[in-house]
Coordinates of C-alpha atoms and ligand atoms in Angstrom, one line a residue:
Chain B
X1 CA 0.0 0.0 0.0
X2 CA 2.7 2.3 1.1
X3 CA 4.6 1.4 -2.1
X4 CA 1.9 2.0 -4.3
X5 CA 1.2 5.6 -3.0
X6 CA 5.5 6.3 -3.2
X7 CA 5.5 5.1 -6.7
X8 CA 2.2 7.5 -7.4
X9 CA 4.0 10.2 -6.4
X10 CA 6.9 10.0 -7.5
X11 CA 5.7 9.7 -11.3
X12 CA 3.2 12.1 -10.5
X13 CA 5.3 14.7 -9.0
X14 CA 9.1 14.0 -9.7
X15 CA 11.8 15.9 -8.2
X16 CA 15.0 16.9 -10.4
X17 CA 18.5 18.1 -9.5
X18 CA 20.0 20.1 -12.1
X19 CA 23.6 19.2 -12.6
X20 CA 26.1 20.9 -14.9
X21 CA 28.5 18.2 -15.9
X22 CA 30.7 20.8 -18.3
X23 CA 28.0 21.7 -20.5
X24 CA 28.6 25.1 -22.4
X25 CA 25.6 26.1 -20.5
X26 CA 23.1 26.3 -23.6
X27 CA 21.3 23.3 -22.7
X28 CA 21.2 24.4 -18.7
X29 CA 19.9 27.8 -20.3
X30 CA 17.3 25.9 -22.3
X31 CA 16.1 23.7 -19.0
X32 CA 15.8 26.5 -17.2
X33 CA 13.4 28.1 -19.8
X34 CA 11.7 25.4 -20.1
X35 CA 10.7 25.8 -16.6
X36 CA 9.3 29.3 -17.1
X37 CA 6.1 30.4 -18.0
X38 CA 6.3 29.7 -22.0
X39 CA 6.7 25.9 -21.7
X40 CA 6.2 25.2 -18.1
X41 CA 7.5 22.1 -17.1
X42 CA 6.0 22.3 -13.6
X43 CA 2.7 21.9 -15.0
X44 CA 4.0 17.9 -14.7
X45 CA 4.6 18.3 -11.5
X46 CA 8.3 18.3 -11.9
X47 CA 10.1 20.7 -9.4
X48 CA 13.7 21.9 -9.4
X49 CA 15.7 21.3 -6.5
X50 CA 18.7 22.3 -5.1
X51 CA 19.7 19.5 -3.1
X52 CA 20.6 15.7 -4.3
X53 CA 19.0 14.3 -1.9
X54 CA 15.7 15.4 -2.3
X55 CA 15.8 14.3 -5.9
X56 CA 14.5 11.5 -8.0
X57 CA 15.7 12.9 -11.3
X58 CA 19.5 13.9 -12.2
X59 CA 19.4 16.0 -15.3
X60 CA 23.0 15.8 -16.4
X61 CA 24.2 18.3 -19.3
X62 CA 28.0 18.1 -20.6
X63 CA 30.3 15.5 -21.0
X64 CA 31.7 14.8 -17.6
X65 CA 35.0 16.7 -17.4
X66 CA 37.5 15.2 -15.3
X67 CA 37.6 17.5 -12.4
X68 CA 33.9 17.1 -12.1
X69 CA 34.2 13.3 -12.6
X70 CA 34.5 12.6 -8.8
X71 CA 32.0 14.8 -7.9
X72 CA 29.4 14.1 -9.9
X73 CA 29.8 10.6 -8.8
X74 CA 29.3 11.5 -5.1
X75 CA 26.1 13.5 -6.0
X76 CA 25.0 10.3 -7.5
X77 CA 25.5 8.5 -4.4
X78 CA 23.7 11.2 -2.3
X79 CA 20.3 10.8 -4.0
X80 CA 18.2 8.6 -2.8
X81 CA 16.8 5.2 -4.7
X82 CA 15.6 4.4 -7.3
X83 CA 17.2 7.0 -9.2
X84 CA 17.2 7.8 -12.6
X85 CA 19.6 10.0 -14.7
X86 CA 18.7 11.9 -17.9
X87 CA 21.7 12.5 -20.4
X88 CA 20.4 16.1 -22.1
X89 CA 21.8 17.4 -25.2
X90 CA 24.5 16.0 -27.2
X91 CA 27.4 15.9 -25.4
X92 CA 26.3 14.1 -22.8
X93 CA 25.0 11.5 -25.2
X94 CA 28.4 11.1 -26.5
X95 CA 31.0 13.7 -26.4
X96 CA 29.5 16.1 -29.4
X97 CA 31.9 18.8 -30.6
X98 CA 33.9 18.1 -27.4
X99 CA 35.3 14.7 -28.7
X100 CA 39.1 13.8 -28.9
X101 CA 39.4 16.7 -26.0
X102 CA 42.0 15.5 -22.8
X103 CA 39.7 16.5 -20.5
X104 CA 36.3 15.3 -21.4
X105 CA 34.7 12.0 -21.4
X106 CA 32.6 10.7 -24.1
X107 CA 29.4 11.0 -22.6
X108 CA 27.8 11.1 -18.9
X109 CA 27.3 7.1 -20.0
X110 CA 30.9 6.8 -19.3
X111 CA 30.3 7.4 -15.8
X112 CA 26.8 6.6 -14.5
X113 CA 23.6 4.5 -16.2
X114 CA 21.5 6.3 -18.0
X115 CA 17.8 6.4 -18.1
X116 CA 16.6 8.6 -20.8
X117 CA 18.6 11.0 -23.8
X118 CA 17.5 13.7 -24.8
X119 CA 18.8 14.7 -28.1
X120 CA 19.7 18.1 -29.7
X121 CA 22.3 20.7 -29.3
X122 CA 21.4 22.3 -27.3
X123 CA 18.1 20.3 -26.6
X124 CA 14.9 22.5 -27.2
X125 CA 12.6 22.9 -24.3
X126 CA 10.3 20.8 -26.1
X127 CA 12.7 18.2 -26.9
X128 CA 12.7 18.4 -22.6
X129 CA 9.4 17.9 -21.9
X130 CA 8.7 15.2 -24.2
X131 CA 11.7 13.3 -23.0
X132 CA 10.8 13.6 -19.4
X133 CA 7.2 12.4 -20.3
X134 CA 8.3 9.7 -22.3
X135 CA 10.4 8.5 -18.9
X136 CA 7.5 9.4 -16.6
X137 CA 5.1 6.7 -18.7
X138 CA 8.0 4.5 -18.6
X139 CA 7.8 4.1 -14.7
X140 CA 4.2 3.7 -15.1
Chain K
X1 CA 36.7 34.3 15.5
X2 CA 37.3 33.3 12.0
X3 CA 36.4 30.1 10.5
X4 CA 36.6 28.9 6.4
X5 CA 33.9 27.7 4.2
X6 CA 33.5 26.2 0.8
X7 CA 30.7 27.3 -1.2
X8 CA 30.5 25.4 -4.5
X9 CA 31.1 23.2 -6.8
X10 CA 27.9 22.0 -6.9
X11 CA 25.0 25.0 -5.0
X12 CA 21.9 26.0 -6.0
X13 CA 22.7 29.3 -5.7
X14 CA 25.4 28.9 -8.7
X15 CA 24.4 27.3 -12.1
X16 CA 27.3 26.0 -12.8
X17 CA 30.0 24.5 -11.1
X18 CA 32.7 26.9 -9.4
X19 CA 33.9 26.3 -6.2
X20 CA 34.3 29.7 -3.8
X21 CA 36.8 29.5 -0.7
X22 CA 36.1 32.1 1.6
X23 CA 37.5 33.0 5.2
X24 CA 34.5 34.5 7.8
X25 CA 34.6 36.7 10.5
X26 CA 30.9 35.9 11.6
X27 CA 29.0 37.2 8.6
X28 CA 31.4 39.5 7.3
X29 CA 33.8 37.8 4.4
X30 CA 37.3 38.6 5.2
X31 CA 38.9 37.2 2.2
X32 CA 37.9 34.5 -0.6
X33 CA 39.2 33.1 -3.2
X34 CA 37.9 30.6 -6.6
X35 CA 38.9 28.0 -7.5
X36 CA 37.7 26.7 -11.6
X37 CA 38.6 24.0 -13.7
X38 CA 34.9 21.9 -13.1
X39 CA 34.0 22.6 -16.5
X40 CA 36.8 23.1 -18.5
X41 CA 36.6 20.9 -21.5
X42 CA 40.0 22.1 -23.8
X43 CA 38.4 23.6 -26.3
X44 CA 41.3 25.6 -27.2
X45 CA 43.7 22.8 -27.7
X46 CA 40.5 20.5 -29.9
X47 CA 40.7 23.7 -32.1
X48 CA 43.9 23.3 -33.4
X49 CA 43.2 19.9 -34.5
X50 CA 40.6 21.4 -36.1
X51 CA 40.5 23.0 -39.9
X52 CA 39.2 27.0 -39.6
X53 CA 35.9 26.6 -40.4
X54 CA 35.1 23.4 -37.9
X55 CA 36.3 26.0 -35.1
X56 CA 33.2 28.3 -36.5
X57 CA 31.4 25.7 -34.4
X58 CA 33.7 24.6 -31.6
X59 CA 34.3 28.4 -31.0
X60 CA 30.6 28.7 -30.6
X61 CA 30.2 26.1 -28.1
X62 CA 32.9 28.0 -25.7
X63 CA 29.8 29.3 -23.9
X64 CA 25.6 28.9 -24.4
X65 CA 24.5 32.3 -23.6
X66 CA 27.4 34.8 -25.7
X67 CA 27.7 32.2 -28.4
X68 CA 27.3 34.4 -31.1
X69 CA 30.1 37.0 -29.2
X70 CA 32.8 34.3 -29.5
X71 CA 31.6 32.9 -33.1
X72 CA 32.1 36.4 -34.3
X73 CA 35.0 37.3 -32.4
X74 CA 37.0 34.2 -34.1
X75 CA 35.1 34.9 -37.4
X76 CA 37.0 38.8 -37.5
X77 CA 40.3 37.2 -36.7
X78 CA 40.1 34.3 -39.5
X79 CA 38.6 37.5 -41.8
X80 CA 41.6 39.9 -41.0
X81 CA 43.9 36.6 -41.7
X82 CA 43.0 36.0 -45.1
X83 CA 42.8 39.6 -45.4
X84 CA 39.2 39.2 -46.2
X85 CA 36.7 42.0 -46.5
X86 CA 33.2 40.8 -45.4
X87 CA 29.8 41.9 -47.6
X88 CA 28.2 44.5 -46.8
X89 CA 25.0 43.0 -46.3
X90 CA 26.2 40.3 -44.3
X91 CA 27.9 42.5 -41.7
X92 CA 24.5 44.0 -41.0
X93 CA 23.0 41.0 -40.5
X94 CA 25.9 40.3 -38.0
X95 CA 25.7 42.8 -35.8
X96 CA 21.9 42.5 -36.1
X97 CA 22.7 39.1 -34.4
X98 CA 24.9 40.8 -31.8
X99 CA 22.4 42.6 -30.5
X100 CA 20.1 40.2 -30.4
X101 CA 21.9 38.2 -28.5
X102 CA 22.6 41.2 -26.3
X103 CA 18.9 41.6 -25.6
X104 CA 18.5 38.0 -24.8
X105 CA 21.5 37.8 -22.4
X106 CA 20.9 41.1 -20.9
X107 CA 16.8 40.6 -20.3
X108 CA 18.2 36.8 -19.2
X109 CA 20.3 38.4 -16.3
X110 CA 18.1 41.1 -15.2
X111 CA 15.3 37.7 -14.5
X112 CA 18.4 36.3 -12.4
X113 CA 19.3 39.7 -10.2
X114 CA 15.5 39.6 -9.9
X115 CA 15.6 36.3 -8.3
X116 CA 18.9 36.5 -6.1
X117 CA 17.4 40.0 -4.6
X118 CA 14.1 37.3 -4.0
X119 CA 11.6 38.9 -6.9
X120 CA 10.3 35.8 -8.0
X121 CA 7.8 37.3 -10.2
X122 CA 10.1 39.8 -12.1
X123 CA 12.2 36.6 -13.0
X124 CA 9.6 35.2 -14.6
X125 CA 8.5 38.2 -16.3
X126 CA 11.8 39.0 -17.7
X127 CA 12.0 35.3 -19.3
X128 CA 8.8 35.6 -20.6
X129 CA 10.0 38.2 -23.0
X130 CA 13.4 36.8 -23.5
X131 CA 10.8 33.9 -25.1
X132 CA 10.1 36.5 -27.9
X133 CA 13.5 37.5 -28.5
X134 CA 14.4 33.9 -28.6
X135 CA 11.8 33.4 -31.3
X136 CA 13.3 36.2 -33.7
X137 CA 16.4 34.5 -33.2
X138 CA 14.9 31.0 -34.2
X139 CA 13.0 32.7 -37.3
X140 CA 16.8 34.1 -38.7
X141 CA 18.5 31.1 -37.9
X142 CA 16.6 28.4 -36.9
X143 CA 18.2 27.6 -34.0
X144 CA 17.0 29.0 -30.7
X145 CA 20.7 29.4 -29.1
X146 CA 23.4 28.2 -31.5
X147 CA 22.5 30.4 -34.3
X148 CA 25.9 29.5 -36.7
X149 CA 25.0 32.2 -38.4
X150 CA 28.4 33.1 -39.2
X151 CA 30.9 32.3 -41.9
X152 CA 34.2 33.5 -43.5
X153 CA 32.9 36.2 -45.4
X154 CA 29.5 37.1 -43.8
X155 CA 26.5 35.2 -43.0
X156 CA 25.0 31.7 -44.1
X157 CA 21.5 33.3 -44.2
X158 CA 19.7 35.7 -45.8
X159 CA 16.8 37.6 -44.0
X160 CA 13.7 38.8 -46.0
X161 CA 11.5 41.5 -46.1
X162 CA 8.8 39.7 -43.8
X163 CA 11.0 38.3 -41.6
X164 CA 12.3 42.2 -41.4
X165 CA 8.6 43.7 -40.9
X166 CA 8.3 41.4 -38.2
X167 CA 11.2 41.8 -36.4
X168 CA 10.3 45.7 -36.4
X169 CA 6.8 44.8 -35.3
X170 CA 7.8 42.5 -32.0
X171 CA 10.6 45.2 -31.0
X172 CA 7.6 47.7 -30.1
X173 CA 6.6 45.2 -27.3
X174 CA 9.9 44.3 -26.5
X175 CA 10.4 48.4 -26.0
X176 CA 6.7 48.2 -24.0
X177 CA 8.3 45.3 -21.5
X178 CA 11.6 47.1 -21.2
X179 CA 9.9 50.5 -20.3
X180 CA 7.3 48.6 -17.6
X181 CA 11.0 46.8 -16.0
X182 CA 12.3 49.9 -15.8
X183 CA 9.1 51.7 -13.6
X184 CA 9.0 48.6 -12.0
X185 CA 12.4 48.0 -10.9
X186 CA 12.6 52.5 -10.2
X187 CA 9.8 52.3 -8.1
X188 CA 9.9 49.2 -5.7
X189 CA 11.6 50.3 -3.1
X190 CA 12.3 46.7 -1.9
X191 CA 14.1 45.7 -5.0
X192 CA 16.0 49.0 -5.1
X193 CA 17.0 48.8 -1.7
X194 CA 18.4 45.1 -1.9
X195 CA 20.6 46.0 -4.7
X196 CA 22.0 49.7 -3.8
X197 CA 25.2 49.6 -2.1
X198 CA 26.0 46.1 -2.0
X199 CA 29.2 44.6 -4.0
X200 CA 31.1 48.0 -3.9
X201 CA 34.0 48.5 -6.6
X202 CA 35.3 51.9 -6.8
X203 CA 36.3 53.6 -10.2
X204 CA 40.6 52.9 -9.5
X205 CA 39.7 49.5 -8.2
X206 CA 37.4 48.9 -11.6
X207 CA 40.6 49.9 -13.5
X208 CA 43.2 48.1 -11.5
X209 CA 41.7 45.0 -11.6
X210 CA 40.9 45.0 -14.9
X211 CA 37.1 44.7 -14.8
X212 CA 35.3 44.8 -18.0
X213 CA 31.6 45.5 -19.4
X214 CA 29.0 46.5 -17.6
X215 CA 30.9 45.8 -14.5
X216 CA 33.6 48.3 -15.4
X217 CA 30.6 50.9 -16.5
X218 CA 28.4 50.6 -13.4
X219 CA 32.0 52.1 -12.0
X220 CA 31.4 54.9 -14.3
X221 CA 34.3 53.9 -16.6
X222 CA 32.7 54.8 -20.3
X223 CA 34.7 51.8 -21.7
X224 CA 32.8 49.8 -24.8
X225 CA 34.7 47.9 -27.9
X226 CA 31.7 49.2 -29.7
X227 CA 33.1 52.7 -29.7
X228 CA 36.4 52.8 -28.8
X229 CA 37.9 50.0 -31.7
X230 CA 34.5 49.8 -33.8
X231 CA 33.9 46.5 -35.2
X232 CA 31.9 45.6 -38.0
X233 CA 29.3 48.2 -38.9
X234 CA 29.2 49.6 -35.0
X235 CA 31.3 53.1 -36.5
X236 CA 28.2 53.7 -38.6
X237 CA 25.4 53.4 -36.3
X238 CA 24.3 56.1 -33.9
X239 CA 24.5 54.8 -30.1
X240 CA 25.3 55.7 -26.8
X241 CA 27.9 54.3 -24.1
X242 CA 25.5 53.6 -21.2
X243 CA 27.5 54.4 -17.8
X244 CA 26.3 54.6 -13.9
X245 CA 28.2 56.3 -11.1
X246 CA 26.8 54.2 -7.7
X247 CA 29.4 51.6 -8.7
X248 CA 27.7 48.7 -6.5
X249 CA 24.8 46.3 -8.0
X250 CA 21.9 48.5 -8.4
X251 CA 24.7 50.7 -10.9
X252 CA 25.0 47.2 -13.1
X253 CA 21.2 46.8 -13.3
X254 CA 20.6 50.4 -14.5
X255 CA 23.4 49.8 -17.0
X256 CA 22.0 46.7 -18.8
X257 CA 18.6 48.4 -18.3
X258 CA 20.1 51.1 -20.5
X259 CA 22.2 49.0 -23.0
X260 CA 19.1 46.8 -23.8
X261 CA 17.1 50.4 -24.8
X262 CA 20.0 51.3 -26.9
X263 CA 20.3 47.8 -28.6
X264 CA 16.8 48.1 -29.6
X265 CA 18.0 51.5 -31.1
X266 CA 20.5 50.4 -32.9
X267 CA 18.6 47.0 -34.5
X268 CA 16.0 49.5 -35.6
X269 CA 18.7 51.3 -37.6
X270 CA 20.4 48.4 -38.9
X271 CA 16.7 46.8 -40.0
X272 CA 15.9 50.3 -41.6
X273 CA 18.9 50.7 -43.1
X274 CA 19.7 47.1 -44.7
X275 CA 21.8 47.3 -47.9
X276 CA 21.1 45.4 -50.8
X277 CA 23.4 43.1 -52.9
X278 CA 25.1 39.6 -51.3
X279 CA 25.3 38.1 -47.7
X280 CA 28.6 36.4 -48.1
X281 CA 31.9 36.6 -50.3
X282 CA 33.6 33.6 -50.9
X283 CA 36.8 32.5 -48.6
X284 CA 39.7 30.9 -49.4
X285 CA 40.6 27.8 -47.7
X286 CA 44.1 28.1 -46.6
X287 CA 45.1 31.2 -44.5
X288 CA 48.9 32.4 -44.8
X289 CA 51.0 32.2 -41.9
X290 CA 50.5 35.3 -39.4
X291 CA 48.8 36.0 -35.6
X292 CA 45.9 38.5 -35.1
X293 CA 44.6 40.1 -32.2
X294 CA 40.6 39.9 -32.2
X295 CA 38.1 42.3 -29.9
X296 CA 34.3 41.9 -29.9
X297 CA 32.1 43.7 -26.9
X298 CA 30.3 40.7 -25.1
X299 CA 27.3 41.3 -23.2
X300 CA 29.2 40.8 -20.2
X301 CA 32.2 42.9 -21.8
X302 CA 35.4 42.8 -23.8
X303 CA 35.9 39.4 -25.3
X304 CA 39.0 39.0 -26.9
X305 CA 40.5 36.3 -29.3
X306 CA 44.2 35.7 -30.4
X307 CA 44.6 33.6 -33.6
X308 CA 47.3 32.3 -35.0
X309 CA 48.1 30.3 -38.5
X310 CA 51.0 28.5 -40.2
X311 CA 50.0 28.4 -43.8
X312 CA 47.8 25.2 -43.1
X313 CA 43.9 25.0 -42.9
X314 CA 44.1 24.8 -39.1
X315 CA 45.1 27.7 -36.7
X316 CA 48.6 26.9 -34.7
X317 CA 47.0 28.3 -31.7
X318 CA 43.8 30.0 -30.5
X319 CA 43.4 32.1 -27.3
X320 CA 40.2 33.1 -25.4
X321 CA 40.0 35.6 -23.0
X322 CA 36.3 35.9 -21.7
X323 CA 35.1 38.6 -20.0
X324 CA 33.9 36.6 -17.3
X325 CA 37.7 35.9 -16.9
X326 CA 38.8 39.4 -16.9
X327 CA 35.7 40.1 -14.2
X328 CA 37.4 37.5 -11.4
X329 CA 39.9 40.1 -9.8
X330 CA 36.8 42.5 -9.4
X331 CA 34.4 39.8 -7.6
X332 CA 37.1 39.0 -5.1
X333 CA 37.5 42.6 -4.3
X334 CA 33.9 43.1 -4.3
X335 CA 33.1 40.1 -2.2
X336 CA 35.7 41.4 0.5
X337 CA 34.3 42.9 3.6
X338 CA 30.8 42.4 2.0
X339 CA 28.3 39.5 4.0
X340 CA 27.5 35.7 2.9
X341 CA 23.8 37.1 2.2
X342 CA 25.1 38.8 -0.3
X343 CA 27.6 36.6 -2.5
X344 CA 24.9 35.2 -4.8
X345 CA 24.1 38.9 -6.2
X346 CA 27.8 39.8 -6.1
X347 CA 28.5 36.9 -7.7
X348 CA 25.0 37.2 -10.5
X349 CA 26.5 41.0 -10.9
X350 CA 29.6 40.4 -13.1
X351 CA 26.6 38.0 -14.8
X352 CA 29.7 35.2 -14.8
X353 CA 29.7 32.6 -17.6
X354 CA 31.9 29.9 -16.0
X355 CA 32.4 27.5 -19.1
X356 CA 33.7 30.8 -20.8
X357 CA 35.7 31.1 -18.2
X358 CA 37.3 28.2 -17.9
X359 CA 40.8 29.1 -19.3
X360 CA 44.0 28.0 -17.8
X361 CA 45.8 30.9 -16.4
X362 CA 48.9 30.9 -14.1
X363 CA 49.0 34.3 -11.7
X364 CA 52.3 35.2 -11.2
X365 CA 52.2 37.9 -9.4
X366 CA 49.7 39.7 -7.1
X367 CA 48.4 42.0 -9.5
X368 CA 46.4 39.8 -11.6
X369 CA 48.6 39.4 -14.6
X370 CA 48.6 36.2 -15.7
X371 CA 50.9 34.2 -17.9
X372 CA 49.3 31.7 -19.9
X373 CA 51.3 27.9 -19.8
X374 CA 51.7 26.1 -23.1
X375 CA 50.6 22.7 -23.0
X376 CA 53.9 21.1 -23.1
X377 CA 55.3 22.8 -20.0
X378 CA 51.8 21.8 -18.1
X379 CA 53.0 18.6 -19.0
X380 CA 56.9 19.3 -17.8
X381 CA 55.2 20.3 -14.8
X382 CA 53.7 17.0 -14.1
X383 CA 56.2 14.8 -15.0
X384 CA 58.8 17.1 -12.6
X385 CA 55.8 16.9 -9.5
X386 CA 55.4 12.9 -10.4
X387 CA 58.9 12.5 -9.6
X388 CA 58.3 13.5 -6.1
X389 CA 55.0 11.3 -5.4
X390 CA 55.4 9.8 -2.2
X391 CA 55.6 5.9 -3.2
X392 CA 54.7 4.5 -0.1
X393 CA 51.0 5.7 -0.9
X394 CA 50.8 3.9 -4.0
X395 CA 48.6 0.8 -2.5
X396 CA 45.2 3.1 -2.5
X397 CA 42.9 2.0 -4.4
X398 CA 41.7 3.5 -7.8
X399 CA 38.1 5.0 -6.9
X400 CA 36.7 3.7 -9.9
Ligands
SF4_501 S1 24.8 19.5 -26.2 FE1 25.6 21.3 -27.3 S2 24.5 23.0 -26.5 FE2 24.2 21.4 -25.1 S3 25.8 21.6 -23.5 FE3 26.6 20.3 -25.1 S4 27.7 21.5 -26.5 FE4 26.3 22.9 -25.3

């Protein structure tokens, strides 16, 4: 019983942490608009936090770089299960324009499991809300 | 008593990651220092494996919100290499781009200040209108952020006369929004009174340390690229330096406030006054060996480029300096003697764009000069500090 209303809520209202993983910051300008009023991605239910561990959602944009390798890690560890990470924009899918660079991986894949992509670069805030839809119905 | 804390990598209160050290004395910040490198991805070395028009695109990627400001800032350098004169037309469209971009990045930032000073409402306000400068942007270029709209030689597209009538139609209600900000921000005495005197930077302090943009004119320093080395079309188009004297937060905001009415200004005159005849010239592929020196005014202030070639198709080296760089110095100074409330406007201020930021620099002295390492001494410099590792240690495990 318990379960069932934890798993109701948590595809009905999902938290997200926001995490810049060496993005150029396009794609973390385009999640934060669509969070305003034009596209409104809290209609879903879906809330920005600040925190890992308030989070069911890690939004990661950017490659991984290596100084942020560790850390992002460690973020990962804080949320709490399940978790799921979504890959946003092309190089966190796989390294876009960034490939071949010493200091970037080829992807946030590399690092942690992936739930969802989200192509595009940088991802359009449509793109955004019908990936995160598409991994709501998937938990379903 | 004083104690140190770590703000950063990872806090909400930053969007992206940069770590602040900072030494307290209760509230009161006595001293802090940043530390970067969390998002620094070596763009400048992938661009010289790279031919010159690849970097057209890596260039842009330096940084999401000024992407245009280092496209175009490369784009002048590879043009004064090949000793290229741009069309006419094309150069318009340009610095029509420019200043869209400026509107977008400016109204972008005045959403944030509103929403560090805690005016939730004027954020989303402000970002509701960005939405319709985004959308002129998208009907030019079809892209909402990376436009690419620049190419050796002038632009890859064309606009027409619709897309020009309504461009000039949808500025009217971006002039309506602006004017409404600027009553609204004027006359809310909360908003004023958060922002007025906090992050102080006196004019000598502004020049000593180097501060540039808005920054440097909220100090009352009348310093713009615009006017003072005129790029592109800028030395035909009427426009004003906008300056403020209070030199603290509240001076940046009216600044902005002021550069986003004169933009509008100046992409009336550059839509009214659109010559005829091509958008682009052709290039040639190869560029003969030489270095050049490239300026461009960045929303958030002088971003400059340094180019250099070796008779190939792919530059020997490539240099960025981003404003946000130049703007460091100046936070530290204004975070000093300021209080922890305050570090997430201080910091919103200089409007920082970390990933543009994230160039290696080595200070080597206390004034803020820096010296900037090649790669092969970075990489003298680890062999010479893996010579002392401590091999006693070396049973730890690999974290991963
Ligand atoms: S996918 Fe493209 S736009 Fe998005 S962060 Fe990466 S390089 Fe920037």
């Amino acid at each position: 019983m318990i379960e069932r209303l934890v798993h109701w809520s948590r595809v009905k209202s999902p938290w997200v942490l926001h995490l810049n993983t060496g993005a150029c910051n396009a794609c973390d300008i385009e999640i934060l608009a669509a969070l305003m009023p034009r596209f409104d991605l809290e209609r879903f239910g879906i809330l920005l936090k600040g925190t890992p561990r308030h989070a069911d959602v890690i939004i990661c944009t950017g490659p991984i770089t290596r100084q942020n390798r560790d850390r992002v890690v460690r973020i990962y560890e804080q949320v709490p299960d399940p978790k799921f990470v979504v890959a946003v924009g092309a190089c966190a899918m796989s390294g876009c324009v960034y490939r071949g660079s010493y200091n970037a991986n080829l992807g946030v894949d590399q690092v942690l499991p992936v739930n969802a992509y989200i192509p595009g670069c940088p991802i359009r805030p449509d793109a955004l809300i019908d990936g995160v839809v598409k991994l709501l119905n998937s938990l379903k | 008593m004083e104690f140190k804390v770590q703000l950063g990598p990872q806090h909400p209160a930053l969007h992206e990651p940069i770590s602040i050290r900072m030494t307290l004395d209760g509230e009161v910040i006595r001293d802090a220092d940043l530390r970067l490198g969390y998002n620094h991805r070596g763009v400048e070395k992938l661009a010289e494996s790279r031919s010159f028009i690849q970097n057209l695109y890596l260039t842009e990627r330096i940084c999401g919100i000024c992407s245009f400001s280092h496209q175009t800032c490369y784009t002048q350098g590879v043009e004064k290499l090949m000793e290229l004169v741009p069309a006419r037309r094309g150069l318009y469209i340009r610095t029509l781009v420019c200043e869209l971009e400026r509107v977008h990045s400016h109204l972008l930032w005045l959403g944030v200040a509103g929403q560090e000073a805690g005016f939730e409402s004027f954020f989303m306000y402000t970002w509701r209108d960005r939405e319709v400068v985004m959308d002129i942007l998208d009907w030019i270029s079809g892209n909402r952020v990376h436009y690419s709209m620049n190419t050796f030689g002038g632009v890859r597209r064309d606009i027409d006369e619709m897309q020009r009538k309504k461009i000039l139609d949808t500025l009217d209600l971006l002039k309506q929004r602006t004017d409404y900000y600027l009553n609204l921000a004027a006359s809310e005495p909360t908003f004023v009174g958060r922002l007025a005197g906090v992050g102080k930077l006196s004019r000598q302090q502004a020049i000593d340390l180097c501060a540039v943009g808005p920054t440097l004119r909220a100090s009352g320093v009348p310093m713009d690229v615009r006017k003072d080395d005129p790029y592109a079309v800028y030395d035909e188009i009427p426009f004003e330096v906008s300056t403020a004297d209070s030199c603290d937060v509240l001076g940046r905001a009216v600044v902005r406030v002021k550069e986003l009415i004169q933009s509008y200004r100046i992409i009336e005159f550059l839509l009214k006054n659109l010559p005829e005849g091509p958008f682009k010239v052709k290039a040639p592929r190869k560029v003969k060996p030489n270095e050049v020196y490239s300026r461009y005014e960045a929303p958030r202030g002088e971003n400059v480029h340094y180019i250099k070639s070796n008779g190939s198709d792919k530059p020997e080296r490539l240099k960025v300096r981003a404003p946000t760089l130049a703007n460091y110095p100046a936070t530290i100074a204004m975070l000093k003697n300021g209080f922890i409330a305050d570090i997430p406007l201080i910091f919103a201020a200089i409007d920082p764009c970390i990933c543009c930021a994230e160039r290696l620099v080595q200070l080597d002295d206390g004034r803020g000069r820096g010296r900037v390492l090649r790669f092969s001494e970075l990489r003298a410099m680890a062999n010479e500090r893996a010579k002392k590792i401590d091999y006693t240690k070396r049973e730890i495990a690999w974290p991963f």
